[in-house]
PDB file of C-alpha atoms in Angstrom:
ATOM      1  CA  MET A   1       9.919  19.559 -13.113  1.00 41.00           C
ATOM      2  CA  ASN A   2       7.742  19.785 -16.209  1.00 45.00           C
ATOM      3  CA  ARG A   3       6.930  16.171 -17.169  1.00 49.00           C
ATOM      4  CA  GLY A   4       5.437  15.629 -20.616  1.00 52.00           C
ATOM      5  CA  VAL A   5       7.642  18.107 -22.525  1.00 59.00           C
ATOM      6  CA  LEU A   6      10.666  16.829 -24.452  1.00 59.00           C
ATOM      7  CA  GLU A   7      13.541  18.992 -23.333  1.00 72.00           C
ATOM      8  CA  MET A   8      16.764  16.944 -23.439  1.00 79.00           C
ATOM      9  CA  ARG A   9      18.717  14.807 -25.910  1.00 82.00           C
ATOM     10  CA  CYS A  10      20.628  11.659 -24.993  1.00 84.00           C
ATOM     11  CA  PRO A  11      24.406  12.121 -25.321  1.00 82.00           C
ATOM     12  CA  LYS A  12      24.764   8.497 -26.521  1.00 85.00           C
ATOM     13  CA  CYS A  13      22.000   8.021 -29.132  1.00 87.00           C
ATOM     14  CA  GLY A  14      20.546  11.534 -29.550  1.00 82.00           C
ATOM     15  CA  GLY A  15      17.038  10.400 -28.577  1.00 84.00           C
ATOM     16  CA  ALA A  16      14.642  13.027 -27.211  1.00 83.00           C
ATOM     17  CA  ASN A  17      13.640  12.629 -23.541  1.00 83.00           C
ATOM     18  CA  GLU A  18      11.511  14.490 -21.038  1.00 83.00           C
ATOM     19  CA  ALA A  19      12.925  17.028 -18.619  1.00 79.00           C
ATOM     20  CA  GLY A  20      14.004  15.425 -15.365  1.00 80.00           C
ATOM     21  CA  SER A  21      14.565  11.961 -16.868  1.00 84.00           C
ATOM     22  CA  ARG A  22      17.573  10.200 -15.427  1.00 84.00           C
ATOM     23  CA  PHE A  23      17.884   7.559 -18.161  1.00 86.00           C
ATOM     24  CA  CYS A  24      17.259   7.628 -21.920  1.00 87.00           C
ATOM     25  CA  GLY A  25      13.953   6.093 -22.998  1.00 86.00           C
ATOM     26  CA  VAL A  26      15.498   4.941 -26.302  1.00 87.00           C
ATOM     27  CA  CYS A  27      18.842   3.349 -25.333  1.00 89.00           C
ATOM     28  CA  GLY A  28      18.833   3.307 -21.499  1.00 87.00           C
ATOM     29  CA  ALA A  29      21.969   5.457 -21.122  1.00 87.00           C
ATOM     30  CA  SER A  30      22.360   7.886 -18.219  1.00 85.00           C
ATOM     31  CA  LEU A  31      21.208  11.444 -18.961  1.00 82.00           C
ATOM     32  CA  ALA A  32      23.525  13.108 -16.455  1.00 76.00           C
ATOM     33  CA  VAL A  33      25.069  15.255 -19.245  1.00 68.00           C
ATOM     34  CA  ALA A  34      22.172  15.612 -21.711  1.00 52.00           C
ATOM     35  CA  ARG A  35      21.821  18.649 -23.975  1.00 55.00           C
ATOM     36  CA  PRO A  36      18.533  20.593 -24.201  1.00 56.00           C
ATOM     37  CA  VAL A  37      16.237  20.455 -27.263  1.00 54.00           C
ATOM     38  CA  THR A  38      13.259  22.488 -28.345  1.00 54.00           C
ATOM     39  CA  PRO A  39      10.066  21.744 -26.397  1.00 54.00           C
ATOM     40  CA  ALA A  40       7.419  19.570 -28.068  1.00 55.00           C
ATOM     41  CA  ALA A  41       3.768  18.830 -27.295  1.00 57.00           C
ATOM     42  CA  PRO A  42       3.162  16.192 -24.626  1.00 53.00           C
ATOM     43  CA  ALA A  43       2.453  12.661 -25.815  1.00 44.00           C
ATOM     44  CA  PRO A  44      -1.255  11.781 -25.514  1.00 50.00           C
ATOM     45  CA  VAL A  45      -0.581   8.134 -24.580  1.00 72.00           C
ATOM     46  CA  ARG A  46       1.836   7.253 -21.799  1.00 76.00           C
ATOM     47  CA  VAL A  47       3.316   3.899 -20.826  1.00 81.00           C
ATOM     48  CA  TYR A  48       4.174   3.229 -17.223  1.00 82.00           C
ATOM     49  CA  CYS A  49       7.197   1.271 -16.034  1.00 82.00           C
ATOM     50  CA  GLN A  50       6.201  -2.010 -14.402  1.00 81.00           C
ATOM     51  CA  ARG A  51       9.142  -1.751 -11.998  1.00 78.00           C
ATOM     52  CA  CYS A  52       8.927   1.828 -10.667  1.00 79.00           C
ATOM     53  CA  GLY A  53       5.704   3.266 -12.141  1.00 78.00           C
ATOM     54  CA  THR A  54       7.350   6.208 -13.911  1.00 82.00           C
ATOM     55  CA  PRO A  55       5.355   7.471 -16.933  1.00 83.00           C
ATOM     56  CA  ASN A  56       7.307   7.204 -20.204  1.00 82.00           C
ATOM     57  CA  PRO A  57       6.536   8.262 -23.794  1.00 82.00           C
ATOM     58  CA  ALA A  58       4.859   5.577 -25.927  1.00 79.00           C
ATOM     59  CA  GLY A  59       7.497   3.454 -27.684  1.00 81.00           C
ATOM     60  CA  SER A  60      10.162   3.776 -24.975  1.00 83.00           C
ATOM     61  CA  LYS A  61      12.355   0.704 -24.687  1.00 86.00           C
ATOM     62  CA  PHE A  62      13.876   1.705 -21.342  1.00 86.00           C
ATOM     63  CA  CYS A  63      12.373   3.497 -18.343  1.00 85.00           C
ATOM     64  CA  GLU A  64      13.388   7.127 -17.934  1.00 83.00           C
ATOM     65  CA  GLY A  65      13.101   6.842 -14.147  1.00 81.00           C
ATOM     66  CA  CYS A  66      15.018   3.654 -13.297  1.00 83.00           C
ATOM     67  CA  GLY A  67      16.661   2.576 -16.578  1.00 83.00           C
ATOM     68  CA  SER A  68      15.101  -0.904 -16.646  1.00 83.00           C
ATOM     69  CA  ALA A  69      13.811  -2.469 -19.864  1.00 85.00           C
ATOM     70  CA  MET A  70      10.185  -1.547 -20.445  1.00 81.00           C
ATOM     71  CA  GLY A  71       9.058  -4.969 -21.682  1.00 72.00           C
ATOM     72  CA  ALA A  72       5.333  -4.797 -22.449  1.00 59.00           C
ATOM     73  CA  PRO A  73       3.969  -2.142 -20.053  1.00 41.00           C
ATOM     74  CA  ALA A  74       0.289  -1.336 -19.914  1.00 47.00           C
ATOM     75  CA  ALA A  75      -0.723   1.949 -21.517  1.00 46.00           C
ATOM     76  CA  GLN A  76      -2.623   4.327 -19.258  1.00 50.00           C
ATOM     77  CA  PRO A  77      -4.309   7.605 -20.141  1.00 47.00           C
ATOM     78  CA  ALA A  78      -2.166  10.707 -19.935  1.00 48.00           C
ATOM     79  CA  ALA A  79      -2.178  12.457 -16.577  1.00 51.00           C
ATOM     80  CA  PRO A  80      -2.938  16.179 -16.400  1.00 52.00           C
ATOM     81  CA  ALA A  81       0.079  18.484 -16.633  1.00 53.00           C
ATOM     82  CA  GLY A  82       1.942  18.724 -13.347  1.00 55.00           C
ATOM     83  CA  ALA A  83       0.284  15.612 -11.894  1.00 56.00           C
ATOM     84  CA  VAL A  84       2.436  13.266  -9.852  1.00 55.00           C
ATOM     85  CA  PRO A  85       1.806   9.518 -10.286  1.00 53.00           C
ATOM     86  CA  ALA A  86       0.065   8.094  -7.245  1.00 51.00           C
ATOM     87  CA  LYS A  87       2.047   5.672  -5.120  1.00 48.00           C
ATOM     88  CA  PRO A  88       0.294   2.907  -3.227  1.00 46.00           C
ATOM     89  CA  ALA A  89      -0.515   4.082   0.269  1.00 47.00           C
ATOM     90  CA  ALA A  90       0.994   2.199   3.169  1.00 54.00           C
ATOM     91  CA  GLY A  91      -2.039   0.525   4.626  1.00 64.00           C
ATOM     92  CA  LYS A  92      -2.644  -0.684   8.117  1.00 71.00           C
ATOM     93  CA  PRO A  93      -2.621  -4.457   8.516  1.00 72.00           C
ATOM     94  CA  PRO A  94      -5.661  -6.005  10.210  1.00 76.00           C
ATOM     95  CA  GLY A  95      -5.520  -5.892  14.004  1.00 77.00           C
ATOM     96  CA  ALA A  96      -6.261  -9.613  14.185  1.00 79.00           C
ATOM     97  CA  LEU A  97      -2.727 -10.297  12.943  1.00 81.00           C
ATOM     98  CA  TRP A  98      -1.394  -9.204  16.337  1.00 81.00           C
ATOM     99  CA  VAL A  99      -3.075 -12.258  17.896  1.00 85.00           C
ATOM    100  CA  LEU A 100      -0.894 -14.681  15.913  1.00 82.00           C
ATOM    101  CA  PRO A 101       2.455 -13.872  17.590  1.00 84.00           C
ATOM    102  CA  VAL A 102       0.830 -13.774  21.037  1.00 84.00           C
ATOM    103  CA  LEU A 103      -0.826 -17.179  20.684  1.00 85.00           C
ATOM    104  CA  PHE A 104       1.699 -19.033  18.527  1.00 86.00           C
ATOM    105  CA  GLY A 105       5.024 -17.369  19.400  1.00 87.00           C
ATOM    106  CA  TRP A 106       7.723 -17.300  16.753  1.00 85.00           C
ATOM    107  CA  LEU A 107       5.664 -19.244  14.200  1.00 88.00           C
ATOM    108  CA  GLY A 108       2.744 -16.832  14.563  1.00 87.00           C
ATOM    109  CA  GLY A 109       5.209 -13.937  14.326  1.00 87.00           C
ATOM    110  CA  ILE A 110       6.546 -15.239  11.016  1.00 88.00           C
ATOM    111  CA  ILE A 111       3.031 -15.738   9.641  1.00 87.00           C
ATOM    112  CA  ALA A 112       1.937 -12.252  10.753  1.00 86.00           C
ATOM    113  CA  TRP A 113       5.125 -10.738   9.324  1.00 86.00           C
ATOM    114  CA  ALA A 114       4.524 -12.414   5.951  1.00 87.00           C
ATOM    115  CA  ALA A 115       0.914 -11.222   5.875  1.00 84.00           C
ATOM    116  CA  ALA A 116       1.663  -7.612   6.894  1.00 84.00           C
ATOM    117  CA  THR A 117       4.982  -6.924   5.149  1.00 82.00           C
ATOM    118  CA  GLY A 118       3.247  -5.820   1.922  1.00 82.00           C
ATOM    119  CA  THR A 119       1.073  -3.198   3.615  1.00 81.00           C
ATOM    120  CA  ASN A 120       3.325  -1.892   6.394  1.00 81.00           C
ATOM    121  CA  PRO A 121       6.883  -3.292   6.747  1.00 84.00           C
ATOM    122  CA  SER A 122       7.513  -1.497  10.053  1.00 85.00           C
ATOM    123  CA  THR A 123       4.476  -3.054  11.727  1.00 84.00           C
ATOM    124  CA  ALA A 124       5.376  -6.423  10.203  1.00 84.00           C
ATOM    125  CA  ARG A 125       8.822  -6.309  11.866  1.00 88.00           C
ATOM    126  CA  LYS A 126       7.188  -5.468  15.205  1.00 88.00           C
ATOM    127  CA  MET A 127       4.877  -8.479  14.880  1.00 88.00           C
ATOM    128  CA  LEU A 128       7.855 -10.723  14.137  1.00 89.00           C
ATOM    129  CA  ALA A 129       9.773  -9.368  17.137  1.00 91.00           C
ATOM    130  CA  LEU A 130       6.725  -9.865  19.366  1.00 91.00           C
ATOM    131  CA  GLY A 131       6.499 -13.504  18.262  1.00 91.00           C
ATOM    132  CA  PHE A 132      10.122 -14.155  19.226  1.00 92.00           C
ATOM    133  CA  LEU A 133       9.744 -12.280  22.525  1.00 93.00           C
ATOM    134  CA  VAL A 134       6.658 -14.306  23.490  1.00 92.00           C
ATOM    135  CA  THR A 135       8.559 -17.501  22.643  1.00 92.00           C
ATOM    136  CA  LEU A 136      11.474 -16.481  24.881  1.00 93.00           C
ATOM    137  CA  ILE A 137       9.115 -15.695  27.743  1.00 93.00           C
ATOM    138  CA  TRP A 138       7.397 -19.092  27.427  1.00 91.00           C
ATOM    139  CA  VAL A 139      10.748 -20.917  27.308  1.00 92.00           C
ATOM    140  CA  GLY A 140      11.852 -19.042  30.438  1.00 92.00           C
ATOM    141  CA  VAL A 141       8.636 -19.918  32.270  1.00 92.00           C
ATOM    142  CA  VAL A 142       8.966 -23.602  31.353  1.00 91.00           C
ATOM    143  CA  ILE A 143      12.594 -23.709  32.524  1.00 90.00           C
ATOM    144  CA  VAL A 144      11.767 -22.045  35.853  1.00 89.00           C
ATOM    145  CA  LEU A 145       8.782 -24.357  36.453  1.00 90.00           C
ATOM    146  CA  ASP A 146      10.875 -27.415  35.604  1.00 88.00           C
ATOM    147  CA  MET A 147      13.600 -26.296  37.991  1.00 85.00           C
ATOM    148  CA  ALA A 148      11.053 -25.727  40.767  1.00 84.00           C
ATOM    149  CA  GLU A 149       9.451 -29.126  40.178  1.00 86.00           C
ATOM    150  CA  SER A 150      12.787 -30.950  40.337  1.00 86.00           C
ATOM    151  CA  GLY A 151      13.629 -29.356  43.686  1.00 81.00           C
ATOM    152  CA  PHE A 152      16.449 -27.191  42.376  1.00 79.00           C
ATOM    153  CA  SER A 153      17.862 -24.675  44.810  1.00 76.00           C
ATOM    154  CA  PHE A 154      20.711 -22.216  44.493  1.00 72.00           C
ATOM    155  CA  SER A 155      21.665 -22.961  48.079  1.00 73.00           C
ATOM    156  CA  ASP A 156      22.856 -26.408  46.929  1.00 70.00           C
ATOM    157  CA  PHE A 157      25.826 -24.746  45.222  1.00 69.00           C
ATOM    158  CA  SER A 158      28.898 -23.852  47.212  1.00 68.00           C
ATOM    159  CA  PHE A 159      31.253 -21.275  45.770  1.00 67.00           C
ATOM    160  CA  GLU A 160      34.126 -21.958  48.162  1.00 62.00           C
TER     161      GLU A 160
END
């Protein structure tokens, strides 16, 4: 996909769009059936969608990647030809967050989940599950100890 070269016209408004665009940068219409145009030089200044990060030509009202209104996006310098916009890397949450669910059960699991969900959602869900599991184990231990203290015995029940 050759980003930066205008190669298709919008079937609704006739606006020129880049090759591979799914939505028109002028009117926001779908470009599923766009007609090709003559190639032009790449735009020196690009604007990036605040929602999905797709680079768009300066002056676009709608994102060519997701179709959302551009609003007032920040202009960034043009990327070299063939460059793919960098996506934020999924980081690793701090190891200390694992202590929260172990020490504080479900509440610690919720706190750890909220802290880690932005960097690694999969690890965040595991922390939340660990918090609930630790809580269930503690509840089970308390119930068993209470039953033992009260003198409970299964032999007191008769199933006849």
